[in-house]
Coordinates of C-alpha atoms in Angstrom, one line a residue:
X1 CA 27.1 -30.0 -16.3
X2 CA 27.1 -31.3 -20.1
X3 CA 27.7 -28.2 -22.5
X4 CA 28.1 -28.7 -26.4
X5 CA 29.9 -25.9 -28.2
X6 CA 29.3 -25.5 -32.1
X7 CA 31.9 -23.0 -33.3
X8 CA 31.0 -21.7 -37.0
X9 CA 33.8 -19.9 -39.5
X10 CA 34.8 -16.5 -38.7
X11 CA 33.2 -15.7 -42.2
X12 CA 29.7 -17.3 -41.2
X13 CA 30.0 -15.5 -37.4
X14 CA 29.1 -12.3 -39.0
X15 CA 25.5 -13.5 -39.9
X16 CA 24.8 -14.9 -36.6
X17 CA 23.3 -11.8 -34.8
X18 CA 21.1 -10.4 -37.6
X19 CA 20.0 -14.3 -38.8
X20 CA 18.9 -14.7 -34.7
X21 CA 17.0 -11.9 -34.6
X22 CA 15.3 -12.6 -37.6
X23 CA 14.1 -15.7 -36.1
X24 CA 11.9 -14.1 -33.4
X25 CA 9.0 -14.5 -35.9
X26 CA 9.2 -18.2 -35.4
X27 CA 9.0 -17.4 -31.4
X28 CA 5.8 -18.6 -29.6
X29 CA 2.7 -15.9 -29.2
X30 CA 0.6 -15.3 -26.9
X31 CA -2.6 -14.0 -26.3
X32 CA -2.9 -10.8 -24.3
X33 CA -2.2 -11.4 -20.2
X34 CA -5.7 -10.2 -19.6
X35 CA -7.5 -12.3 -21.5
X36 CA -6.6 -15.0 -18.6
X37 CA -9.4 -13.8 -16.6
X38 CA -13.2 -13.8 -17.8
X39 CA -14.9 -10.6 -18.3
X40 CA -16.5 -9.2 -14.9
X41 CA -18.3 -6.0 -13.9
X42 CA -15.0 -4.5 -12.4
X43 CA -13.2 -3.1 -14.6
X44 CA -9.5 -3.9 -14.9
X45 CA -6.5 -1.7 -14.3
X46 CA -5.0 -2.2 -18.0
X47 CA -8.6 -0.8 -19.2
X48 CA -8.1 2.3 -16.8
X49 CA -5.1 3.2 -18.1
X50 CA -6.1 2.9 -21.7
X51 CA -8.7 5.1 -20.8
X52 CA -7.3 7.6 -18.8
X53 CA -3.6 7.3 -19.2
X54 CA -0.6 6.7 -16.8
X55 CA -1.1 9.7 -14.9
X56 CA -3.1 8.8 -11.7
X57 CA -4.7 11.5 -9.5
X58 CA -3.4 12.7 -6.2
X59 CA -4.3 10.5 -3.4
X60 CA -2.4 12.8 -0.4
X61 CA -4.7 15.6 1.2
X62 CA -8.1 16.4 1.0
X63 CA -8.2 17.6 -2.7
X64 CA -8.9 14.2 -4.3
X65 CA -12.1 14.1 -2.0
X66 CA -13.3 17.9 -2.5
X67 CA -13.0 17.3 -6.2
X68 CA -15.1 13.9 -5.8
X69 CA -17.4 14.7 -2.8
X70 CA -20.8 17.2 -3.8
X71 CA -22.2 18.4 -0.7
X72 CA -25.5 19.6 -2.2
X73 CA -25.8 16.4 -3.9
X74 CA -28.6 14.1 -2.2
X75 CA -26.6 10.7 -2.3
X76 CA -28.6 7.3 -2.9
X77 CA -26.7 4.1 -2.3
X78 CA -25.3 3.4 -6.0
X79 CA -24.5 6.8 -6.4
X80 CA -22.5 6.8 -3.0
X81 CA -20.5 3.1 -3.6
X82 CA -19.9 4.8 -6.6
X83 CA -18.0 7.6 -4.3
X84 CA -16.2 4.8 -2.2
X85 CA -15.1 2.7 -5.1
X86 CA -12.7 6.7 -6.4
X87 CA -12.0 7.5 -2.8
X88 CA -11.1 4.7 -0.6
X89 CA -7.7 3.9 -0.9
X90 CA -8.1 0.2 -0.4
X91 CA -9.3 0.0 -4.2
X92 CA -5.9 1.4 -4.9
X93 CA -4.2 -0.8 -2.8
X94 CA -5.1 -4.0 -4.9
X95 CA -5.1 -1.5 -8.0
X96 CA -1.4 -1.9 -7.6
X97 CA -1.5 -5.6 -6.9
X98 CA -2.9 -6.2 -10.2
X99 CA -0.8 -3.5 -12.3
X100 CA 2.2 -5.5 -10.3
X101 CA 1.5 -9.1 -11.5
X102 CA 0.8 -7.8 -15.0
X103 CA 4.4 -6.4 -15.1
X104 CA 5.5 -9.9 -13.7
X105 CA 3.9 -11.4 -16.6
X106 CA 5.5 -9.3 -19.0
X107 CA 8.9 -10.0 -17.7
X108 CA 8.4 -13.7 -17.8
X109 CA 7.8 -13.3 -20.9
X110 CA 11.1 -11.4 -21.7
X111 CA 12.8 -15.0 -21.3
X112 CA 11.7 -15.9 -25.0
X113 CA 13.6 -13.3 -26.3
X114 CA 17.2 -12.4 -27.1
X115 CA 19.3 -10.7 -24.9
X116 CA 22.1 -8.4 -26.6
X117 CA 24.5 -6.6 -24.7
X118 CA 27.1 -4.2 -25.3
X119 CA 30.4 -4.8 -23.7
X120 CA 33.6 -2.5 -24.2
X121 CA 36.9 -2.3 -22.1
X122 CA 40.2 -0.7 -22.4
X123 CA 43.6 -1.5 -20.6
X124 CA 47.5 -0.5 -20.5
X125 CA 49.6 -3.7 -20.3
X126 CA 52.8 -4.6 -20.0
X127 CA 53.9 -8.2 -20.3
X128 CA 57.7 -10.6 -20.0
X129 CA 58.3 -13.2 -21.6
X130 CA 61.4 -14.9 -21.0
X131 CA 63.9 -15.8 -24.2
X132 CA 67.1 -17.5 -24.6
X133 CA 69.5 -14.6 -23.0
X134 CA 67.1 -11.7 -22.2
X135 CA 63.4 -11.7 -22.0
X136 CA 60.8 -10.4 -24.4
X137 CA 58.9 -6.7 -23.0
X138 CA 55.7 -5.8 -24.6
X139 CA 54.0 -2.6 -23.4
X140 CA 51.3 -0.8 -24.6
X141 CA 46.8 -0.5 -24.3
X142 CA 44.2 -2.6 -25.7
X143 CA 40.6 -2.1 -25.8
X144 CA 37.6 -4.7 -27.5
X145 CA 34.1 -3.0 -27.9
X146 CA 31.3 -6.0 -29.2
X147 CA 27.6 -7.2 -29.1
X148 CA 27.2 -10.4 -27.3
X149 CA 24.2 -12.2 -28.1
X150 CA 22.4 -15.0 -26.0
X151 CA 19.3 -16.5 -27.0
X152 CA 17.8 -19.9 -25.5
X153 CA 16.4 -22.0 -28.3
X154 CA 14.5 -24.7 -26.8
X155 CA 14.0 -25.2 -22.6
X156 CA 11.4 -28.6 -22.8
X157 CA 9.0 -26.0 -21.2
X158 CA 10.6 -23.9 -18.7
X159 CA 9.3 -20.4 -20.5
X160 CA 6.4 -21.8 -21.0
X161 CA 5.4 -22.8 -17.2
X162 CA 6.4 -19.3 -16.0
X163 CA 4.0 -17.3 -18.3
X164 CA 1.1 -19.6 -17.3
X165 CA 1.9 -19.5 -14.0
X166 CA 2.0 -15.4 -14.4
X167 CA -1.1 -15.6 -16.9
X168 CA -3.0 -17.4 -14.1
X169 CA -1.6 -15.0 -11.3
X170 CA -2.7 -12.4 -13.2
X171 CA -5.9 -13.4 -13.3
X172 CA -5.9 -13.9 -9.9
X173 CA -5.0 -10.4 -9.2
X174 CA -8.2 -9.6 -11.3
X175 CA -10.0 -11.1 -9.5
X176 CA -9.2 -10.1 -6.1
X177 CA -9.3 -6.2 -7.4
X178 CA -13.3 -7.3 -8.1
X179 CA -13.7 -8.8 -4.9
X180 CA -12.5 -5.8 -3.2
X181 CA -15.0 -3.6 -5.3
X182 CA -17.8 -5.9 -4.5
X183 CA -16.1 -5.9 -0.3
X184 CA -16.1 -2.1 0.0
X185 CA -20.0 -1.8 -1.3
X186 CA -21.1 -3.9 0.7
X187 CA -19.6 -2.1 3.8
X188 CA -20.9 1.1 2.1
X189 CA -24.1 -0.6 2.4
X190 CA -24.2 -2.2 5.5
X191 CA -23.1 1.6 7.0
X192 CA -25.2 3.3 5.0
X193 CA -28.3 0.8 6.6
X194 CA -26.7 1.6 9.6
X195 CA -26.3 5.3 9.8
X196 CA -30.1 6.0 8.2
X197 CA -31.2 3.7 10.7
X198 CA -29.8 5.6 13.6
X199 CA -31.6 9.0 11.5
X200 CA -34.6 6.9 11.8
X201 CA -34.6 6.3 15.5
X202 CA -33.5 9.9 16.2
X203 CA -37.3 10.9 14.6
X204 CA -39.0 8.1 16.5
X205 CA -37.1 9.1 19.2
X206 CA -38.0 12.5 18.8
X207 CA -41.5 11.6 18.1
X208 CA -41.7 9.5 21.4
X209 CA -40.4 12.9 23.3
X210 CA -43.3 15.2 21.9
X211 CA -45.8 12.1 22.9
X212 CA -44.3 12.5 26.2
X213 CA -44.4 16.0 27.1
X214 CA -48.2 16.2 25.8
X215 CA -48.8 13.4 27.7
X216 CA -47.4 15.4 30.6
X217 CA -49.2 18.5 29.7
X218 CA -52.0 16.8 30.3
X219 CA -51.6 15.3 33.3
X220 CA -51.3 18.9 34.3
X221 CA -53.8 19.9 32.7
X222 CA -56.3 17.2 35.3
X223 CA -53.8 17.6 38.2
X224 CA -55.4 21.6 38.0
X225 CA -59.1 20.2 37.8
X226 CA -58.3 17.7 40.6
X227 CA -59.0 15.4 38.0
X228 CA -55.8 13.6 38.3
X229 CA -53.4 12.6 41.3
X230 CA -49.7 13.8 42.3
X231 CA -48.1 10.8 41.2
X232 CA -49.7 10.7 38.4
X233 CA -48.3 13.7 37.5
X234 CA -44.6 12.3 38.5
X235 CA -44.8 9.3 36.6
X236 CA -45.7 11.6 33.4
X237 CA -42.8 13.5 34.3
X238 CA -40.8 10.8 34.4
X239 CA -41.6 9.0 31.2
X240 CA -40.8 12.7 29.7
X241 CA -37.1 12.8 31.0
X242 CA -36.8 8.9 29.6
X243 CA -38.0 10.1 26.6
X244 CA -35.4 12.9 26.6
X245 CA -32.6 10.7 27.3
X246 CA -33.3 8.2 24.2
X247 CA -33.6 10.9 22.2
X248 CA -29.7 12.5 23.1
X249 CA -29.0 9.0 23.0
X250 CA -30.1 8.3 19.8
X251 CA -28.5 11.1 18.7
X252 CA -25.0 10.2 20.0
X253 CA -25.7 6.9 18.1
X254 CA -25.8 9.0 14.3
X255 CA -22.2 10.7 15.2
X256 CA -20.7 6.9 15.7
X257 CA -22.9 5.7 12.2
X258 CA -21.7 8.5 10.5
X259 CA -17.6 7.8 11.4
X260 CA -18.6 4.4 10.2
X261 CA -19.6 5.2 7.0
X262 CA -17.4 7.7 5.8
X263 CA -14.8 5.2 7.1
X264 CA -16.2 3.1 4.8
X265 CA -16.2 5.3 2.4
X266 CA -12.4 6.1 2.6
X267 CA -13.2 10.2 3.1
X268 CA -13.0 12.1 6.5
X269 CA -16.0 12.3 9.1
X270 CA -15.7 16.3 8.2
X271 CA -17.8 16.2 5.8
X272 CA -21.8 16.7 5.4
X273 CA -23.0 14.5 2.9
X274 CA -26.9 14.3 2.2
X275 CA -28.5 11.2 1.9
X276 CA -31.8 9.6 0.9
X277 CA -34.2 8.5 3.8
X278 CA -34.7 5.1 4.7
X279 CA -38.0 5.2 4.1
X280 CA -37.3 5.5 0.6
X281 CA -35.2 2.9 -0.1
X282 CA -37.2 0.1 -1.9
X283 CA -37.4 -3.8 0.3
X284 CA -37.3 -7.0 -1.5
X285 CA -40.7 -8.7 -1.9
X286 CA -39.6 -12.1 -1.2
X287 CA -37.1 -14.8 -2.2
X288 CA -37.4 -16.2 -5.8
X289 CA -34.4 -18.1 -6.1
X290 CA -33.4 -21.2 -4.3
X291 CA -30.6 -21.3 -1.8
X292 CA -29.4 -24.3 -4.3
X293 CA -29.6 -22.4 -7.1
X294 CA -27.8 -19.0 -5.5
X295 CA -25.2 -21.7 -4.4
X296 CA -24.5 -23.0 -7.4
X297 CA -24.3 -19.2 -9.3
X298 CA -21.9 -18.6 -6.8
X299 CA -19.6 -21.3 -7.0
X300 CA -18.9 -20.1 -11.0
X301 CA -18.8 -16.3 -9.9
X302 CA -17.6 -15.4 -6.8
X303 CA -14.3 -13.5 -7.8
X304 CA -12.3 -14.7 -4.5
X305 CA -13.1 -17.8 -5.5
X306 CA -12.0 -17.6 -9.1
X307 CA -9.0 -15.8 -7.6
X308 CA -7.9 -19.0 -5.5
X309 CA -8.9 -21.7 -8.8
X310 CA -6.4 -19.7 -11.0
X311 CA -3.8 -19.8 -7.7
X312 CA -4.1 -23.5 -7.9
X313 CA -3.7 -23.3 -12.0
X314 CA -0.2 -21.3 -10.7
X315 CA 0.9 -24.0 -9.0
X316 CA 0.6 -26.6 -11.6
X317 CA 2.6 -25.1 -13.8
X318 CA 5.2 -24.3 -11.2
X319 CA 5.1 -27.8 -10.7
X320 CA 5.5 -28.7 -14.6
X321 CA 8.3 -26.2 -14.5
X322 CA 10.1 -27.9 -11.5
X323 CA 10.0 -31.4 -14.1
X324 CA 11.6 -29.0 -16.9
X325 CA 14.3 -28.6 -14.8
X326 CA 15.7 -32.0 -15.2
X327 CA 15.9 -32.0 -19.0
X328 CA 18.3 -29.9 -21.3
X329 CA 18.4 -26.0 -22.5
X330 CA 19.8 -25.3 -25.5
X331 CA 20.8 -21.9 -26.4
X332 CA 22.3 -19.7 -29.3
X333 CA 25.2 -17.3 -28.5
X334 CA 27.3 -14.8 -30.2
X335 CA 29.6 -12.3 -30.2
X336 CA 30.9 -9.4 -32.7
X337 CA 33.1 -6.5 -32.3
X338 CA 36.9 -4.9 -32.7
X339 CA 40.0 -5.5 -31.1
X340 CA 42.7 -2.9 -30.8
X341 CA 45.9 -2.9 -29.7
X342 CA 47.9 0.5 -29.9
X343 CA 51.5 2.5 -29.1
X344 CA 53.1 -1.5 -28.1
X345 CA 56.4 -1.4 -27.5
X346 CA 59.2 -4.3 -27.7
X347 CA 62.4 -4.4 -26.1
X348 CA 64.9 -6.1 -27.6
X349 CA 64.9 -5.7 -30.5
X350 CA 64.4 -2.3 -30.5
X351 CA 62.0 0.6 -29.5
X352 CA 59.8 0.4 -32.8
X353 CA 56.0 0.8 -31.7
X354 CA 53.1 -0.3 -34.0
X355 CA 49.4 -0.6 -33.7
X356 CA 47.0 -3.3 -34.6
X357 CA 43.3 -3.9 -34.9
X358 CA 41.7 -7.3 -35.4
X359 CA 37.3 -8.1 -35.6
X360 CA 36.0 -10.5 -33.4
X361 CA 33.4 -12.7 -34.4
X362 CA 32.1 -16.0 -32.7
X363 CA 28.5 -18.0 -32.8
X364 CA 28.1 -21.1 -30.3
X365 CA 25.4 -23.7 -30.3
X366 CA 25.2 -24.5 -26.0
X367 CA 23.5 -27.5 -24.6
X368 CA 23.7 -27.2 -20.9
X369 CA 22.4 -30.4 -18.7
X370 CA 22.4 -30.9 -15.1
X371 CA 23.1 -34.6 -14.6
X372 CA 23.4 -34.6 -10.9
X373 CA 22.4 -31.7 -8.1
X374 CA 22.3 -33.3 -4.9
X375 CA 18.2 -34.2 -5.3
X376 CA 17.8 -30.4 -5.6
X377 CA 15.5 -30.7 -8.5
X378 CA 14.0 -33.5 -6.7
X379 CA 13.0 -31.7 -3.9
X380 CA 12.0 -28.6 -5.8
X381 CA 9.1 -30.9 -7.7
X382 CA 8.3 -32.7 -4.3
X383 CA 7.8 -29.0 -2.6
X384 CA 6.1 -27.7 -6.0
X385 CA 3.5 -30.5 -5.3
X386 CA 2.9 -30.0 -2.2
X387 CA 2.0 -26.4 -2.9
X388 CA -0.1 -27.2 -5.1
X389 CA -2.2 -29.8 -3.6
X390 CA -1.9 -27.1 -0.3
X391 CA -3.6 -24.8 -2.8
X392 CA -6.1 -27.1 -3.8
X393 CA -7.3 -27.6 -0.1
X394 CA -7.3 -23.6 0.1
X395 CA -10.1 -23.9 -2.7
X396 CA -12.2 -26.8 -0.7
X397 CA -11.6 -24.5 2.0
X398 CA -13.5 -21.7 0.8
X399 CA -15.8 -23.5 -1.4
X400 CA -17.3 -24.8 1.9
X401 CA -16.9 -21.2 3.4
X402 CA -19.3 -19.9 0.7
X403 CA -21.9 -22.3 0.8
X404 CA -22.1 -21.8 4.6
X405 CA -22.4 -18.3 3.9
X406 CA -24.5 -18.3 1.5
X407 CA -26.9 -20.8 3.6
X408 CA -26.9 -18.6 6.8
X409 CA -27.6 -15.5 4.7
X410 CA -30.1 -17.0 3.0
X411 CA -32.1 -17.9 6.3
X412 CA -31.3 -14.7 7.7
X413 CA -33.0 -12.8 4.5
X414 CA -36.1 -15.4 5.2
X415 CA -36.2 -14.5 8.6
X416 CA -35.9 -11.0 7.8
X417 CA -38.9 -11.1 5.6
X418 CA -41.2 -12.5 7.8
X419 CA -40.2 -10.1 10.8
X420 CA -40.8 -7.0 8.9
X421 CA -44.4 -8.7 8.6
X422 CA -45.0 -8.6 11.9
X423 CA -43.0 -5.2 12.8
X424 CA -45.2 -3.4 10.2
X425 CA -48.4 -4.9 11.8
X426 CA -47.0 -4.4 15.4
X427 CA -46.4 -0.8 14.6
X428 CA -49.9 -0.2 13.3
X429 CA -51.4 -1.8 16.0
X430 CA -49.4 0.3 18.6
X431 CA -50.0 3.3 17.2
X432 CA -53.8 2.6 17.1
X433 CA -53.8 1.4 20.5
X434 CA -52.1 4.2 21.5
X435 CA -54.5 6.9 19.9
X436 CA -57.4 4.4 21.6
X437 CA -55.9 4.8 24.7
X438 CA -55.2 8.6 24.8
X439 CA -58.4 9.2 23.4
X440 CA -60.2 7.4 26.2
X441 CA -57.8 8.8 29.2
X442 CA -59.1 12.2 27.8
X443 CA -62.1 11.6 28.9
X444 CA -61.7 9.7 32.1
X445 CA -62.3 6.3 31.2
X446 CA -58.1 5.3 31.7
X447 CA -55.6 6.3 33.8
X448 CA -52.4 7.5 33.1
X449 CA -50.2 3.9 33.9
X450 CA -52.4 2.4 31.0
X451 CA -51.8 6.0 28.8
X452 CA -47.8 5.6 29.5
X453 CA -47.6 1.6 28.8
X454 CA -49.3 2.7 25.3
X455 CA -47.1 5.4 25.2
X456 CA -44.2 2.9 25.7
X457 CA -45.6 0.2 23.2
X458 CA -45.7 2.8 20.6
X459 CA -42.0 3.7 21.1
X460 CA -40.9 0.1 21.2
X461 CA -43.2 -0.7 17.8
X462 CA -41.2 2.3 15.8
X463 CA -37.6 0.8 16.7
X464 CA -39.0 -2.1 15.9
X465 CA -39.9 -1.2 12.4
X466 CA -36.9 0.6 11.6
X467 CA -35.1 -2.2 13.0
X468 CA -36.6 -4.6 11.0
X469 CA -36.0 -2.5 7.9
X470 CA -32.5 -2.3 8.0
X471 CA -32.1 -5.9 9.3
X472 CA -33.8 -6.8 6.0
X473 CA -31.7 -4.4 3.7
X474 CA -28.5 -5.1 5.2
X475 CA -29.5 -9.3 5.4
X476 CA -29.9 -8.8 1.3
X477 CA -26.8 -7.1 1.1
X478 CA -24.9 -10.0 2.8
X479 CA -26.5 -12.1 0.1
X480 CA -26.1 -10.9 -3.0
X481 CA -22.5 -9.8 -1.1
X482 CA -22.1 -14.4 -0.2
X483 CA -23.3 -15.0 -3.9
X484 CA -20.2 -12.7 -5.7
X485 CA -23.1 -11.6 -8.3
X486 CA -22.5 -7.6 -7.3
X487 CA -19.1 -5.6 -7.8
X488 CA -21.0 -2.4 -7.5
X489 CA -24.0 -0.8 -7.5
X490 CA -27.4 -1.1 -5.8
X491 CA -27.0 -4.2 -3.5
X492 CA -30.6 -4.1 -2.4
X493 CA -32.8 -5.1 -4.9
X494 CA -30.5 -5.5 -8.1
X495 CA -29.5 -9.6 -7.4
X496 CA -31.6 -12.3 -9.7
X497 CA -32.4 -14.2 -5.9
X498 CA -34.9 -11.5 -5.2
X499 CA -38.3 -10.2 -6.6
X500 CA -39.6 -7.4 -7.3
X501 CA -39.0 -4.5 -4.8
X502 CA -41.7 -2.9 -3.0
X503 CA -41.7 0.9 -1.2

């Protein structure tokens, strides 16, 4: 290690401290750490807490969710990922994250400024020196109080690496707190699909049942004109108790929906919320967009993907700051204070005491240069690089990810268009097949294995159509959800890809 020393006069030491601090106007400045990520729908934590303050709301117990949660509120699905995004704690999870790496970047960029300390000590000393005869005891205390400055001038880039690397972490952070928003309304979505679905099937079910047991009554009904046989009776019967097992069944099938989603939502499965019906909820017409086009929207604005680009950013500058390392720092330091010495006593020549006080005042130019470390630096750039280019496959990685996601989703939504087609003209031939058929077993012309394979039809053509309803919704969540162009909000008919909604 190569250190240059540049001593001043004790006159000139006293201007050291006040003439370095009065160079921090000439230190570098930067832009705000949150600049270092574009704007996005999420909003970002330093925003929040202009907004609100530092003060955060409890997140233990339930009274967080009773002063969110309106039980005679009817929920529709913005409203309620609007819920999830305040109550599940996973948003406050990365919250943190982000609130964390924009600390980090502050204290990064601590290292361009001064550091002043105070130092002060006091000792009892007693010291022999040995003279011609005798020897020389001093006794007495000391003490020194000073301000010790040190200041690094010039670093051929160190600082400057670290805040970029920070900067571009931050960003990161950002980024990954929107991904998360856009993660959890999508599962709000997909369980909120999910659990009206299983309402749905509870009415067809339900619907089915009442089909069944008139179906039954009249069976009856010709069994007592001898119009009808015994088994024809039984089979009737036995549809009915089918009937009445989908339908517990399908109820059984909400209690698990409903856990899903309130999971989902981050609240307990205690509470009651009301919700808008299926029916209601408006279906894409068709797919505008190309699946190039979404592809290439998604590629500039998925968040995790902007998340891992700025990760890669992070490890190019750690790597220009492992290359810093092999070049000189120079740095400014200082000290000024007060030395006191009191009550010292000398013997021989006598047992006079006397006290003494003396200021203190250096200033030092340092150049400090590693000329040798073992290939320590070496290694640091060679491992610096090869995070880095690690990184860089990380973003080919999910590149590729998204594109295949955004492909299958794409077909899926296609798919899912079509099918609804046919469920919708399935179900209306069912049911008027089924009226046809009762109609006509009414008055003798059919008997009852034709009335309860119509019966049947029906049955299958309404799960069908609910089915195909919420394999459609939830297939357009999953793309706008591939494509990163939702952080919240209505995931089923708000994305560009999509025209215009219909009932």
């Amino acid at each position: 290690m190569l250190t240059l020393l540049l001593c001043l006069p004790r006159g000139a030491s006293s201007l050291a401290i006040p003439a370095a601090m009065a160079l921090t106007a000439c230190m570098p400045q930067f832009d705000r750490p949150y600049a270092a990520a574009p704007a996005d729908h999420a909003v970002y934590w330093h925003d929040y807490q202009t907004t609100t303050g530092t003060q955060q709301p409890a997140i233990s117990g339930r009274s967080l969710e009773d002063s969110l949660i309106d039980t005679k509120l009817t929920y529709d699905l913005p409203t309620l990922v609007d819920l999830a995004l305040h109550t599940n704690p996973e948003t406050r999870v990365s919250w943190e994250e982000a609130k964390v790496a924009a600390v980090r970047l502050e204290r990064n960029r601590s290292l361009w400024y001064p550091t002043l300390t105070a130092m002060a000590f006091g000792q009892y000393f007693k010291t022999s020196l040995p003279i011609p005869g005798s020897a020389l005891v001093s006794n007495g205390y000391s003490s020194l109080g000073s301000l010790d400055l040190a200041w690094t001038l010039f670093d051929f880039g160190r600082r400057e690496a670290l805040v970029d690397a920070g900067a571009q972490r931050l960003s990161a952070a950002n980024f990954a707190f929107n991904r998360k928003h856009q993660e959890i309304a999508y599962r709000v979505a997909t369980g909120f699909f999910v659990y009206q679905a299983a309402l749905a099937k509870v009415t067809a079910a339900q619907q089915t049942f009442e089909s069944a047991a008139a179906g039954s009554a009249s069976v009856q009904a010709k069994l007592d004109k001898g119009l009808a046989t015994r088994p024809d009776l039984l089979l009737a019967i036995q549809e009915q108790a089918k009937a009445s097992y989908d339908l517990q069944d399908a109820r059984s099938s909400v209690i698990q929906a409903h856990a899903d989603l309130t999971a989902s939502l981050g609240i307990s499965p205690s509470y009651s919320l009301q919700l808008i019906d299926l029916s209601k909820l408006p279906l894409p017409a068709g797919l505008v967009q190309s699946v190039e086009k979404i592809v290439d929207q998604a590629l500039e604005q998925r968040p995790d993907l902007m998340a891992r680009l700025a990760e890669l950013r992070a490890r190019e500058a750690e790597v220009k700051k492992a290359r810093a390392e092999f070049w000189p720092k120079f740095s400014l330091g200082g000290r000024l204070g007060n030395q006191y010495w009191g009550n010292v006593h000398t013997n021989p020549p006598g047992n006079e005491s006397y006290s003494a006080s003396n200021g203190v005042g250096t200033a030092m130019l340092t150049m400090e240069w590693t000329l040798f470390d073992g290939f320590e630096r070496s290694n640091a750039v060679h491992e610096a690089e090869a995070r880095k280019e690690a990184s860089r496959a990380q973003f080919e990685v999910l590149r590729l990810e998204v594109t295949r996601d955004i492909w299958k989703a794409y077909a899926d939504t296609k798919t899912a268009l079509e099918k609804r087609e046919f469920a919708l003209a399935l179900l209306k031939a069912a049911e008027e097949s089924y009226a046809a058929t009762q109609e006509s077993y009414t008055h003798g012309f059919s008997t009852v294995i034709e009335l309860l394979s119509a019966q049947k039809d029906l049955a299958h053509a309404r799960y069908t159509e609910i089915d195909s309803r919420t394999t459609l919704l939830r297939s357009a969540a999953t793309l706008v959800y591939a494509s990163g162009g939702q952080s919240r909000g209505d995931l089923n008919s708000d994305s560009e890809a999509f025209g215009r909604s219909t009932p």
